[in-house]
Amino acid sequence: MAHQWRGVIEEYRDRLPIGADDPVVTLGEGGTPLVEAPVLGERTGARVWVKVEGANPTGSFKDRGMTMAISNVAATDTRMVVCASTGNTSASAAAYAVRAGLSCAVVLPAGKIAAGKLAQAIVHGATLVAVDGNFDDCLRIARDLAEAYPVALVNSVNPYRLQGQKTAAFEVVDALGDAPDIHVLPVGNAGNISAYWMGYNEYAGRTTASSVDDTATRLAPVATRVPQMWGVQAEGAAPFVKGAPVEHPETVATAIRIGNPASWDYAVAARDDSGGWIDSVTDAQILDAQALLAAEVGVFVEPASAASVAGLLQAAEHHKVPAGARIVCTVTGNGLKDTATALGHTSVEPEVIAPTLEAAVAALGL
Ligand SMILES: *Cc1c(COP(=O)(O)O)cnc(C)c1O
């Protein structure tokens, strides 16, 4: 009988900080496809898979963390959650708040949210506050709100978020039979690279600074090793590459348009302890990688997601990819969230023909 995936809390309960009687707020997140991408293998001399996080319920990996964060709030008397967002966190928080019967406030940088993500927050009934500022300003406001008012902060500075997000590393190991040699992912606020590193370490029976419990040492190891963590930022929003916060981050990849990452220390630890690196790519490289994924892999991702693949291709050009390495790229969010950027200047109006077979044959050049 077909097995219905139960969401990351039920699938990995023994490795998450949740009690047997705690409420579980889930939309069935996780269990996302790990798709081999031969075209990327050919270009890099490696074996490459993409972890398609756009297949989550609200279309990004944020759902993995949100099921944990919102379940935790649901166990308390707090009736409202707040988040700062470049779009996907608000989409996810709004949806999970609906499931939990909580209200949701989202603090967004005005004019910098992709249309699909804004639509999600609206249809799920969140209250939107648009700020004349960037994501970093929004996060400061959301933190201050949560400090002074009875609202719970569900950004990735909430430790339950990283706990949920680490399950993606578990799934990769479960699918491949062990950790890959290299894991590549886009870096914005740097919660996800920290969460993957925590997950890989826990599955290998090691602990990290970001662990909040002792699951890594309590349970038998599943993996024999951990991967190198490669992080990729957009050139106009690359604080880790610069070694300091960026005051006015700019990139077409709005989900990683962040100048002052909250999980700075964890991400630096993931990079250094794994023997990896964090580099940057241009917006043009990001859009090329997005187009390549769509046209030659069959996976439509949003621009920020394509940064991982752009970074891998750049590393290959610089001869930094070991021959035959097993590499996983996380593609973080669904392309449908931002069709305007994906289509660019492409016309979306196909040629209109007469309603006849002959006209269709002529139009197709058959
Ligand atoms: C949130 C997000 C990122 C960045 O993840 P961080 O944990 O902030 O580094 C990248 N891509 C997408 C699609 C996102 O939603």
Short mmCIF file of C-alpha atoms in Angstrom, two decimals, residues 62-286:
data_model
loop_
_atom_site.label_atom_id
_atom_site.label_comp_id
_atom_site.label_asym_id
_atom_site.label_seq_id
_atom_site.Cartn_x
_atom_site.Cartn_y
_atom_site.Cartn_z
CA LYS A 62 10.51 27.38 4.76
CA ASP A 63 7.68 24.91 5.47
CA ARG A 64 10.10 22.48 7.14
CA GLY A 65 10.99 25.04 9.76
CA MET A 66 7.51 26.50 10.01
CA THR A 67 5.87 23.21 11.04
CA MET A 68 8.21 23.15 14.06
CA ALA A 69 7.96 26.86 14.89
CA ILE A 70 4.16 27.01 14.61
CA SER A 71 3.66 23.71 16.47
CA ASN A 72 5.72 25.19 19.28
CA VAL A 73 3.62 28.38 19.38
CA ALA A 74 0.41 26.32 19.27
CA ALA A 75 1.44 24.72 22.57
CA THR A 76 1.47 28.16 24.26
CA ASP A 77 -1.11 30.89 24.99
CA THR A 78 0.25 33.18 22.27
CA ARG A 79 -2.35 33.75 19.55
CA MET A 80 -0.34 35.71 17.01
CA VAL A 81 2.89 35.17 15.10
CA VAL A 82 5.05 37.73 13.33
CA CYS A 83 7.80 37.44 10.77
CA ALA A 84 9.98 39.62 8.61
CA SER A 85 10.15 38.23 5.13
CA THR A 86 11.54 38.49 1.62
CA GLY A 87 8.36 36.58 0.68
CA ASN A 88 8.63 32.86 1.34
CA THR A 89 8.71 33.02 5.12
CA SER A 90 5.50 35.06 5.08
CA ALA A 91 3.82 32.65 2.65
CA SER A 92 4.71 29.74 4.90
CA ALA A 93 3.94 31.44 8.23
CA ALA A 94 0.56 32.60 6.91
CA ALA A 95 -0.42 29.08 5.78
CA TYR A 96 0.72 27.31 8.97
CA ALA A 97 -0.94 30.01 11.10
CA VAL A 98 -4.22 29.13 9.35
CA ARG A 99 -3.75 25.47 10.28
CA ALA A 100 -3.07 26.40 13.91
CA GLY A 101 -5.88 28.97 14.19
CA LEU A 102 -3.37 31.76 14.88
CA SER A 103 -3.25 35.22 13.35
CA CYS A 104 -0.19 36.21 11.39
CA ALA A 105 1.53 39.56 10.82
CA VAL A 106 4.20 39.91 8.16
CA VAL A 107 6.69 42.75 7.88
CA LEU A 108 7.92 43.14 4.31
CA PRO A 109 10.31 45.40 2.39
CA ALA A 110 7.95 47.56 0.26
CA GLY A 111 8.05 46.76 -3.47
CA LYS A 112 10.58 43.91 -3.13
CA ILE A 113 8.31 40.87 -2.84
CA ALA A 114 7.57 38.61 -5.83
CA ALA A 115 3.88 38.71 -6.81
CA GLY A 116 3.20 35.02 -6.13
CA LYS A 117 4.56 35.20 -2.59
CA LEU A 118 2.57 38.33 -1.80
CA ALA A 119 -0.55 36.59 -3.13
CA GLN A 120 0.07 33.66 -0.79
CA ALA A 121 0.30 35.85 2.32
CA ILE A 122 -2.90 37.65 1.25
CA VAL A 123 -5.01 34.56 0.48
CA HIS A 124 -3.99 32.98 3.79
CA GLY A 125 -5.27 36.06 5.59
CA ALA A 126 -2.05 37.52 6.99
CA THR A 127 -1.87 41.19 7.95
CA LEU A 128 0.77 42.87 5.82
CA VAL A 129 2.99 45.73 6.92
CA ALA A 130 5.15 47.15 4.12
CA VAL A 131 8.29 48.90 5.29
CA ASP A 132 10.21 51.59 3.44
CA GLY A 133 13.45 49.72 4.04
CA ASN A 134 15.15 46.37 3.35
CA PHE A 135 14.78 42.90 4.89
CA ASP A 136 17.26 43.69 7.64
CA ASP A 137 15.08 46.65 8.75
CA CYS A 138 12.03 44.37 8.71
CA LEU A 139 13.72 41.74 10.88
CA ARG A 140 14.76 44.38 13.41
CA ILE A 141 11.15 45.58 13.65
CA ALA A 142 9.75 42.04 13.92
CA ARG A 143 12.22 41.19 16.70
CA ASP A 144 11.34 44.34 18.62
CA LEU A 145 7.61 43.62 18.22
CA ALA A 146 8.02 40.10 19.59
CA GLU A 147 10.05 41.39 22.49
CA ALA A 148 7.51 43.97 23.66
CA TYR A 149 4.13 42.47 22.61
CA PRO A 150 2.40 39.06 22.94
CA VAL A 151 3.42 37.88 19.48
CA ALA A 152 5.82 35.03 18.66
CA LEU A 153 8.66 35.56 16.20
CA VAL A 154 8.86 32.78 13.57
CA ASN A 155 11.90 33.92 11.62
CA SER A 156 14.89 31.56 11.53
CA VAL A 157 16.32 33.23 14.65
CA ASN A 158 13.62 31.09 16.29
CA PRO A 159 15.63 27.91 17.03
CA TYR A 160 12.70 25.62 16.16
CA ARG A 161 12.96 26.77 12.55
CA LEU A 162 16.47 25.36 12.10
CA GLN A 163 15.42 22.17 13.88
CA GLY A 164 12.73 21.59 11.25
CA GLN A 165 14.94 22.62 8.35
CA LYS A 166 17.68 20.15 9.31
CA THR A 167 15.38 17.32 8.16
CA ALA A 168 16.28 18.09 4.53
CA ALA A 169 19.80 16.78 5.24
CA PHE A 170 18.26 13.61 6.73
CA GLU A 171 16.24 13.08 3.56
CA VAL A 172 19.32 13.46 1.35
CA VAL A 173 21.19 10.82 3.35
CA ASP A 174 18.14 8.55 3.40
CA ALA A 175 17.90 8.83 -0.41
CA LEU A 176 21.60 8.43 -1.26
CA GLY A 177 22.50 5.94 1.47
CA ASP A 178 25.14 8.28 2.96
CA ALA A 179 26.03 11.98 2.92
CA PRO A 180 27.13 13.40 -0.45
CA ASP A 181 30.68 14.75 -0.86
CA ILE A 182 29.47 18.30 -1.36
CA HIS A 183 26.23 20.14 -0.59
CA VAL A 184 25.61 23.46 -2.35
CA LEU A 185 22.94 25.95 -1.36
CA PRO A 186 22.01 29.63 -1.66
CA VAL A 187 22.75 31.77 1.38
CA GLY A 188 20.61 34.71 2.45
CA ASN A 189 19.87 34.99 6.15
CA ALA A 190 22.04 31.84 6.47
CA GLY A 191 19.57 29.75 8.48
CA ASN A 192 19.36 26.98 5.92
CA ILE A 193 23.08 26.31 5.50
CA SER A 194 23.29 26.19 9.31
CA ALA A 195 20.34 23.80 9.50
CA TYR A 196 21.73 21.41 6.87
CA TRP A 197 25.08 21.35 8.64
CA MET A 198 23.32 20.53 11.90
CA GLY A 199 21.30 17.78 10.22
CA TYR A 200 24.30 16.17 8.53
CA ASN A 201 26.26 16.22 11.77
CA GLU A 202 23.43 14.72 13.78
CA TYR A 203 22.94 11.93 11.24
CA ALA A 204 26.67 11.17 11.45
CA GLY A 205 26.54 11.04 15.27
CA ARG A 206 28.38 14.35 15.72
CA THR A 207 27.11 17.55 17.34
CA THR A 208 27.32 21.18 16.22
CA ALA A 209 27.08 24.55 17.94
CA SER A 210 23.53 25.01 16.65
CA SER A 211 22.15 21.80 18.20
CA VAL A 212 19.67 22.55 20.97
CA ASP A 213 19.36 18.99 22.20
CA ASP A 214 21.41 15.80 22.34
CA THR A 215 19.82 13.75 19.54
CA ALA A 216 23.10 13.51 17.69
CA THR A 217 24.73 11.53 20.43
CA ARG A 218 21.64 9.71 21.72
CA LEU A 219 20.78 7.87 18.49
CA ALA A 220 22.82 5.51 16.34
CA PRO A 221 24.57 7.25 13.42
CA VAL A 222 22.92 6.89 10.01
CA ALA A 223 25.65 8.51 7.90
CA THR A 224 29.36 7.68 8.01
CA ARG A 225 30.50 11.19 7.09
CA VAL A 226 29.50 14.81 6.50
CA PRO A 227 29.74 16.80 3.25
CA GLN A 228 31.62 19.97 2.46
CA MET A 229 29.15 22.87 2.64
CA TRP A 230 29.36 25.27 -0.30
CA GLY A 231 27.31 28.47 0.06
CA VAL A 232 26.40 30.82 -2.75
CA GLN A 233 25.41 34.47 -2.40
CA ALA A 234 24.37 37.06 -4.99
CA GLU A 235 27.16 39.48 -5.82
CA GLY A 236 25.14 42.51 -4.67
CA ALA A 237 24.23 40.86 -1.36
CA ALA A 238 27.34 38.93 -0.36
CA PRO A 239 28.26 39.80 3.23
CA PHE A 240 30.06 36.47 3.82
CA VAL A 241 32.27 37.03 0.79
CA LYS A 242 32.99 40.59 1.88
CA GLY A 243 33.46 39.54 5.52
CA ALA A 244 31.11 42.27 6.77
CA PRO A 245 27.43 43.28 6.53
CA VAL A 246 26.27 44.94 3.29
CA GLU A 247 24.21 48.06 3.93
CA HIS A 248 22.23 48.23 0.68
CA PRO A 249 21.88 44.65 -0.63
CA GLU A 250 20.63 44.40 -4.24
CA THR A 251 19.90 41.37 -6.42
CA VAL A 252 17.22 40.01 -8.74
CA ALA A 253 17.13 37.01 -6.37
CA THR A 254 14.92 38.71 -3.78
CA ALA A 255 14.88 35.72 -1.39
CA ILE A 256 18.60 36.22 -0.73
CA ARG A 257 18.59 40.02 -0.82
CA ILE A 258 19.92 40.23 2.74
CA GLY A 259 22.89 42.27 3.93
CA ASN A 260 23.16 41.31 7.60
CA PRO A 261 22.50 37.56 8.03
CA ALA A 262 21.05 36.53 11.39
CA SER A 263 22.77 33.11 11.48
CA TRP A 264 26.22 34.58 10.77
CA ASP A 265 28.25 32.53 13.26
CA TYR A 266 26.53 29.21 12.53
CA ALA A 267 27.07 29.69 8.79
CA VAL A 268 30.75 30.53 9.23
CA ALA A 269 31.08 27.40 11.39
CA ALA A 270 29.33 25.30 8.71
CA ARG A 271 31.69 26.67 6.05
CA ASP A 272 34.89 26.28 8.04
CA ASP A 273 34.20 23.07 9.96
CA SER A 274 33.15 21.31 6.76
CA GLY A 275 36.14 22.54 4.77
CA GLY A 276 33.80 24.35 2.38
CA TRP A 277 33.42 27.92 1.16
CA ILE A 278 30.92 30.72 0.50
CA ASP A 279 31.30 32.54 -2.82
CA SER A 280 29.15 34.87 -4.92
CA VAL A 281 27.69 34.87 -8.43
CA THR A 282 26.23 37.67 -10.56
CA ASP A 283 22.53 38.14 -11.27
CA ALA A 284 23.24 37.17 -14.90
CA GLN A 285 24.74 33.85 -13.76
CA ILE A 286 21.72 33.26 -11.52
#
